[in-house]
Coordinates of N, CA, C and O in Angstrom, one line a residue:
M293 N 0.9 -1.2 0.0 CA 0.0 0.0 0.0 C 0.9 1.2 0.0 O 1.8 1.3 0.8
N294 N 0.6 2.2 -0.9 CA 1.5 3.3 -1.0 C 1.2 4.4 0.0 O 2.1 5.2 0.4
A295 N 0.0 4.6 0.4 CA -0.4 5.7 1.3 C -0.7 5.1 2.7 O -1.1 4.0 2.8
T296 N -0.5 6.0 3.7 CA -0.8 5.6 5.0 C -2.3 5.9 5.3 O -2.9 6.7 4.6
Q297 N -2.9 5.3 6.3 CA -4.2 5.5 6.6 C -4.3 6.1 8.0 O -3.4 5.8 8.9
Q298 N -5.3 6.9 8.3 CA -5.5 7.4 9.6 C -6.0 6.3 10.5 O -6.6 5.4 10.0
V299 N -5.6 6.4 11.7 CA -5.9 5.3 12.7 C -6.7 5.8 13.8 O -6.4 6.9 14.4
N300 N -7.8 5.1 14.2 CA -8.5 5.4 15.4 C -8.1 4.4 16.4 O -8.6 3.3 16.4
F301 N -7.1 4.7 17.2 CA -6.5 3.7 18.1 C -7.5 3.1 19.1 O -7.5 1.9 19.3
R302 N -8.4 3.9 19.6 CA -9.3 3.4 20.6 C -10.3 2.4 19.9 O -10.5 1.3 20.4
A303 N -10.8 2.8 18.7 CA -11.7 1.9 18.0 C -11.0 0.7 17.6 O -11.5 -0.5 17.7
D304 N -9.8 0.8 17.0 CA -9.0 -0.3 16.6 C -8.7 -1.3 17.7 O -8.8 -2.5 17.6
S305 N -8.3 -0.7 18.8 CA -7.9 -1.5 20.0 C -9.2 -2.3 20.4 O -9.0 -3.5 20.7
N306 N -10.3 -1.7 20.5 CA -11.5 -2.4 20.8 C -11.8 -3.5 19.8 O -12.2 -4.6 20.2
C307 N -11.7 -3.2 18.5 CA -12.0 -4.2 17.5 C -11.0 -5.3 17.6 O -11.4 -6.5 17.5
Y308 N -9.7 -5.0 17.8 CA -8.7 -6.1 18.0 C -9.0 -7.0 19.1 O -8.9 -8.2 19.0
N309 N -9.4 -6.4 20.3 CA -9.7 -7.2 21.4 C -11.0 -8.1 21.2 O -11.0 -9.3 21.6
L310 N -12.0 -7.5 20.6 CA -13.2 -8.3 20.3 C -12.9 -9.4 19.3 O -13.3 -10.6 19.5
A311 N -12.1 -9.1 18.3 CA -11.7 -10.1 17.3 C -10.9 -11.2 17.9 O -11.1 -12.4 17.7
K312 N -9.9 -10.8 18.7 CA -9.0 -11.8 19.4 C -9.8 -12.7 20.3 O -9.6 -13.9 20.2
N313 N -10.8 -12.2 21.0 CA -11.6 -13.0 21.9 C -12.5 -14.0 21.1 O -12.6 -15.1 21.4
E314 N -13.0 -13.5 20.0 CA -13.9 -14.3 19.1 C -13.0 -15.4 18.5 O -13.5 -16.6 18.5
I315 N -11.8 -15.1 18.1 CA -10.9 -16.1 17.5 C -10.6 -17.2 18.5 O -10.6 -18.4 18.2
L316 N -10.2 -16.7 19.7 CA -9.8 -17.7 20.8 C -11.0 -18.6 21.2 O -10.8 -19.7 21.5
Q317 N -12.2 -18.0 21.2 CA -13.4 -18.8 21.6 C -13.7 -19.9 20.6 O -14.3 -20.9 20.9
N318 N -13.2 -19.7 19.4 CA -13.4 -20.7 18.3 C -12.3 -21.6 18.2 O -12.2 -22.4 17.2
G319 N -11.3 -21.5 19.1 CA -10.2 -22.4 19.1 C -9.2 -22.2 18.0 O -8.5 -23.1 17.6
M320 N -9.1 -21.0 17.6 CA -8.2 -20.6 16.5 C -7.2 -19.6 17.0 O -7.3 -19.1 18.2
S321 N -6.2 -19.3 16.2 CA -5.2 -18.2 16.6 C -5.3 -17.1 15.5 O -5.8 -17.3 14.4
V322 N -4.7 -16.0 15.8 CA -4.6 -14.9 14.9 C -3.9 -15.4 13.7 O -4.2 -15.0 12.5
S323 N -2.8 -16.2 13.9 CA -2.1 -16.7 12.8 C -2.9 -17.5 11.8 O -2.8 -17.5 10.6
D324 N -3.9 -18.3 12.4 CA -4.8 -19.1 11.5 C -5.6 -18.2 10.6 O -5.8 -18.5 9.4
V325 N -6.1 -17.1 11.2 CA -6.9 -16.2 10.4 C -6.1 -15.5 9.4 O -6.5 -15.4 8.2
F326 N -4.9 -15.1 9.7 CA -4.0 -14.4 8.8 C -3.6 -15.3 7.6 O -3.7 -15.0 6.5
N327 N -3.3 -16.6 8.0 CA -2.9 -17.6 6.9 C -4.1 -17.8 6.0 O -4.0 -18.0 4.8
A328 N -5.3 -17.9 6.6 CA -6.5 -18.2 5.7 C -6.7 -17.0 4.8 O -7.1 -17.2 3.6
T329 N -6.5 -15.8 5.3 CA -6.7 -14.6 4.5 C -5.7 -14.6 3.3 O -6.0 -14.3 2.2
L330 N -4.4 -14.9 3.6 CA -3.4 -15.0 2.6 C -3.7 -16.0 1.5 O -3.5 -15.8 0.3
R331 N -4.3 -17.2 2.0 CA -4.7 -18.2 1.0 C -5.8 -17.7 0.1 O -5.8 -18.0 -1.1
K332 N -6.7 -17.0 0.7 CA -7.9 -16.5 -0.1 C -7.4 -15.4 -1.1 O -7.9 -15.4 -2.2
I333 N -6.4 -14.6 -0.7 CA -5.8 -13.7 -1.7 C -5.1 -14.4 -2.8 O -5.2 -14.1 -4.0
A334 N -4.3 -15.4 -2.4 CA -3.5 -16.2 -3.4 C -4.4 -16.9 -4.4 O -4.0 -17.0 -5.6
T335 N -5.6 -17.4 -4.0 CA -6.5 -18.1 -4.9 C -7.4 -17.2 -5.6 O -8.2 -17.6 -6.4
G336 N -7.4 -15.9 -5.3 CA -8.2 -14.9 -6.0 C -9.6 -14.8 -5.3 O -10.5 -14.1 -5.9
A337 N -9.8 -15.4 -4.2 CA -11.1 -15.3 -3.6 C -11.4 -14.0 -2.9 O -12.5 -13.5 -2.8
I338 N -10.3 -13.3 -2.6 CA -10.3 -11.9 -2.0 C -9.4 -11.0 -2.9 O -8.3 -11.4 -3.2
N339 N -9.9 -9.9 -3.3 CA -9.1 -8.9 -3.9 C -8.5 -8.0 -2.8 O -9.2 -7.4 -2.0
P340 N -7.2 -8.1 -2.6 CA -6.6 -7.4 -1.4 C -6.9 -5.9 -1.4 O -7.1 -5.3 -0.3
R341 N -6.9 -5.2 -2.5 CA -7.1 -3.8 -2.6 C -8.6 -3.5 -2.1 O -8.8 -2.6 -1.3
E342 N -9.5 -4.3 -2.6 CA -10.9 -4.1 -2.2 C -11.1 -4.4 -0.7 O -11.9 -3.7 0.0
F343 N -10.4 -5.5 -0.3 CA -10.6 -5.9 1.1 C -10.1 -4.8 2.0 O -10.8 -4.5 3.0
V344 N -8.9 -4.2 1.8 CA -8.4 -3.2 2.6 C -9.2 -1.9 2.5 O -9.5 -1.2 3.5
Q345 N -9.6 -1.5 1.3 CA -10.3 -0.3 1.1 C -11.7 -0.3 1.7 O -12.3 0.7 2.1
S346 N -12.3 -1.5 1.9 CA -13.6 -1.7 2.4 C -13.6 -1.5 4.0 O -14.6 -1.3 4.6
D347 N -12.4 -1.5 4.5 CA -12.2 -1.4 6.0 C -11.8 0.0 6.3 O -10.7 0.3 6.8
T348 N -12.7 1.0 6.1 CA -12.3 2.4 6.4 C -13.2 2.9 7.5 O -14.3 2.4 7.7
V349 N -12.8 4.0 8.1 CA -13.5 4.6 9.2 C -13.9 6.0 8.7 O -13.1 6.7 8.1
P350 N -15.2 6.4 8.8 CA -15.6 7.8 8.3 C -14.8 8.9 9.0 O -14.4 8.8 10.2
D351 N -14.6 10.0 8.3 CA -13.8 11.1 8.8 C -14.3 11.7 10.1 O -13.5 12.1 11.0
D352 N -15.7 11.7 10.2 CA -16.2 12.3 11.5 C -15.9 11.5 12.7 O -15.6 12.0 13.8
V353 N -15.8 10.2 12.5 CA -15.4 9.3 13.6 C -13.9 9.6 14.0 O -13.5 9.6 15.2
L354 N -13.1 9.7 13.0 CA -11.7 10.0 13.2 C -11.5 11.4 13.9 O -10.7 11.5 14.8
K355 N -12.2 12.4 13.5 CA -12.2 13.7 14.1 C -12.6 13.7 15.5 O -12.0 14.3 16.4
T356 N -13.6 12.9 15.8 CA -14.1 12.8 17.2 C -13.1 12.1 18.0 O -12.8 12.5 19.1
A357 N -12.5 11.0 17.5 CA -11.5 10.3 18.2 C -10.2 11.1 18.5 O -9.7 11.1 19.5
F358 N -9.9 11.9 17.5 CA -8.7 12.8 17.6 C -9.0 13.9 18.7 O -8.1 14.1 19.6
A359 N -10.2 14.4 18.7 CA -10.6 15.4 19.7 C -10.5 14.8 21.1 O -10.1 15.4 22.1
D360 N -11.0 13.6 21.2 CA -11.0 12.8 22.5 C -9.6 12.6 23.0 O -9.3 12.8 24.1
L361 N -8.7 12.2 22.0 CA -7.3 11.9 22.4 C -6.6 13.2 22.8 O -5.9 13.2 23.8
K362 N -6.9 14.3 22.1 CA -6.3 15.5 22.4 C -6.7 16.0 23.8 O -5.9 16.4 24.6
R363 N -8.0 15.8 24.1 CA -8.5 16.2 25.5 C -7.8 15.3 26.5 O -7.4 15.8 27.6
E364 N -7.7 14.0 26.3 CA -7.0 13.1 27.2 C -5.6 13.5 27.5 O -5.1 13.5 28.6
I365 N -4.9 13.9 26.4 CA -3.5 14.3 26.5 C -3.4 15.6 27.4 O -2.6 15.7 28.3
L366 N -4.3 16.5 27.1 CA -4.3 17.8 27.9 C -4.6 17.5 29.4 O -3.9 18.1 30.3
V367 N -5.5 16.6 29.7 CA -5.8 16.3 31.0 C -4.6 15.6 31.7 O -4.3 15.9 32.8
G368 N -3.9 14.7 30.9 CA -2.7 14.1 31.4 C -1.6 15.1 31.7 O -0.9 15.0 32.8
H369 N -1.4 16.1 30.8 CA -0.4 17.1 31.1 C -0.8 17.9 32.4 O 0.1 18.2 33.2
E370 N -2.0 18.2 32.5 CA -2.4 19.0 33.7 C -2.2 18.2 35.0 O -1.7 18.7 36.0
A371 N -2.5 16.9 34.9 CA -2.2 16.0 36.1 C -0.7 15.9 36.4 O -0.4 16.0 37.6
I372 N 0.1 15.8 35.4 CA 1.5 15.8 35.6 C 2.0 17.1 36.2 O 2.8 17.0 37.2
L373 N 1.6 18.2 35.7 CA 2.0 19.5 36.2 C 1.5 19.7 37.7 O 2.2 20.3 38.4
S374 N 0.4 19.1 38.0 CA -0.1 19.2 39.4 C 0.5 18.2 40.3 O 0.2 18.1 41.5
G375 N 1.3 17.3 39.8 CA 1.9 16.3 40.6 C 1.1 15.0 40.8 O 1.5 14.1 41.6
N376 N 0.0 14.9 40.1 CA -0.9 13.7 40.2 C -0.4 12.6 39.2 O -0.8 12.6 38.1
T377 N 0.5 11.8 39.6 CA 1.1 10.8 38.8 C 0.9 9.4 39.4 O 0.6 9.3 40.6
T378 N 1.0 8.4 38.6 CA 0.8 7.0 39.0 C 2.1 6.3 38.9 O 2.8 6.5 37.9
K379 N 2.4 5.5 39.9 CA 3.7 4.7 39.8 C 3.7 3.8 38.6 O 2.6 3.2 38.3
L380 N 4.8 3.7 38.0 CA 4.9 2.8 36.8 C 4.5 1.4 37.1 O 3.9 0.7 36.3
S381 N 4.9 0.9 38.3 CA 4.5 -0.5 38.7 C 3.0 -0.6 38.7 O 2.5 -1.7 38.3
D382 N 2.2 0.4 39.1 CA 0.8 0.3 39.1 C 0.2 0.3 37.7 O -0.8 -0.4 37.4
V383 N 0.8 1.1 36.8 CA 0.4 1.1 35.4 C 0.6 -0.2 34.8 O -0.2 -0.8 34.1
R384 N 1.8 -0.8 35.0 CA 2.1 -2.1 34.4 C 1.2 -3.1 34.9 O 0.8 -4.0 34.1
K385 N 0.8 -3.1 36.2 CA -0.1 -4.0 36.7 C -1.5 -3.9 36.1 O -2.2 -4.9 35.8
E386 N -2.0 -2.6 35.9 CA -3.3 -2.4 35.3 C -3.4 -2.9 33.9 O -4.4 -3.4 33.5
F387 N -2.3 -2.8 33.2 CA -2.3 -3.3 31.8 C -1.7 -4.7 31.6 O -1.4 -5.1 30.5
N388 N -1.6 -5.4 32.7 CA -1.1 -6.8 32.7 C 0.3 -6.9 32.0 O 0.5 -7.8 31.2
L389 N 1.2 -6.0 32.3 CA 2.5 -6.0 31.7 C 3.5 -6.5 32.6 O 4.7 -6.5 32.3
D390 N 3.1 -7.0 33.8 CA 4.1 -7.6 34.8 C 4.5 -9.0 34.3 O 3.8 -9.7 33.8

């Protein structure tokens, strides 16, 4: 793909988690899905350009997500400036990174 696409990280993260859970519940792995997709592209069952282009997010959703992200960043900066920070170990625990 020659051009980059805008990303709605919150929406994508939610979609990835939902898809991952659905895949796991069906006893498959992400690799299984990826390989099946590659086979369908190789056999012509899926046109890769149409497949990717059909997976777009409307601009208004992206603008709303960007505004939300900007607001969260500003709130975070204000919290840092006021000394309201969280220990790294607590953040790692919250996101299961331990």
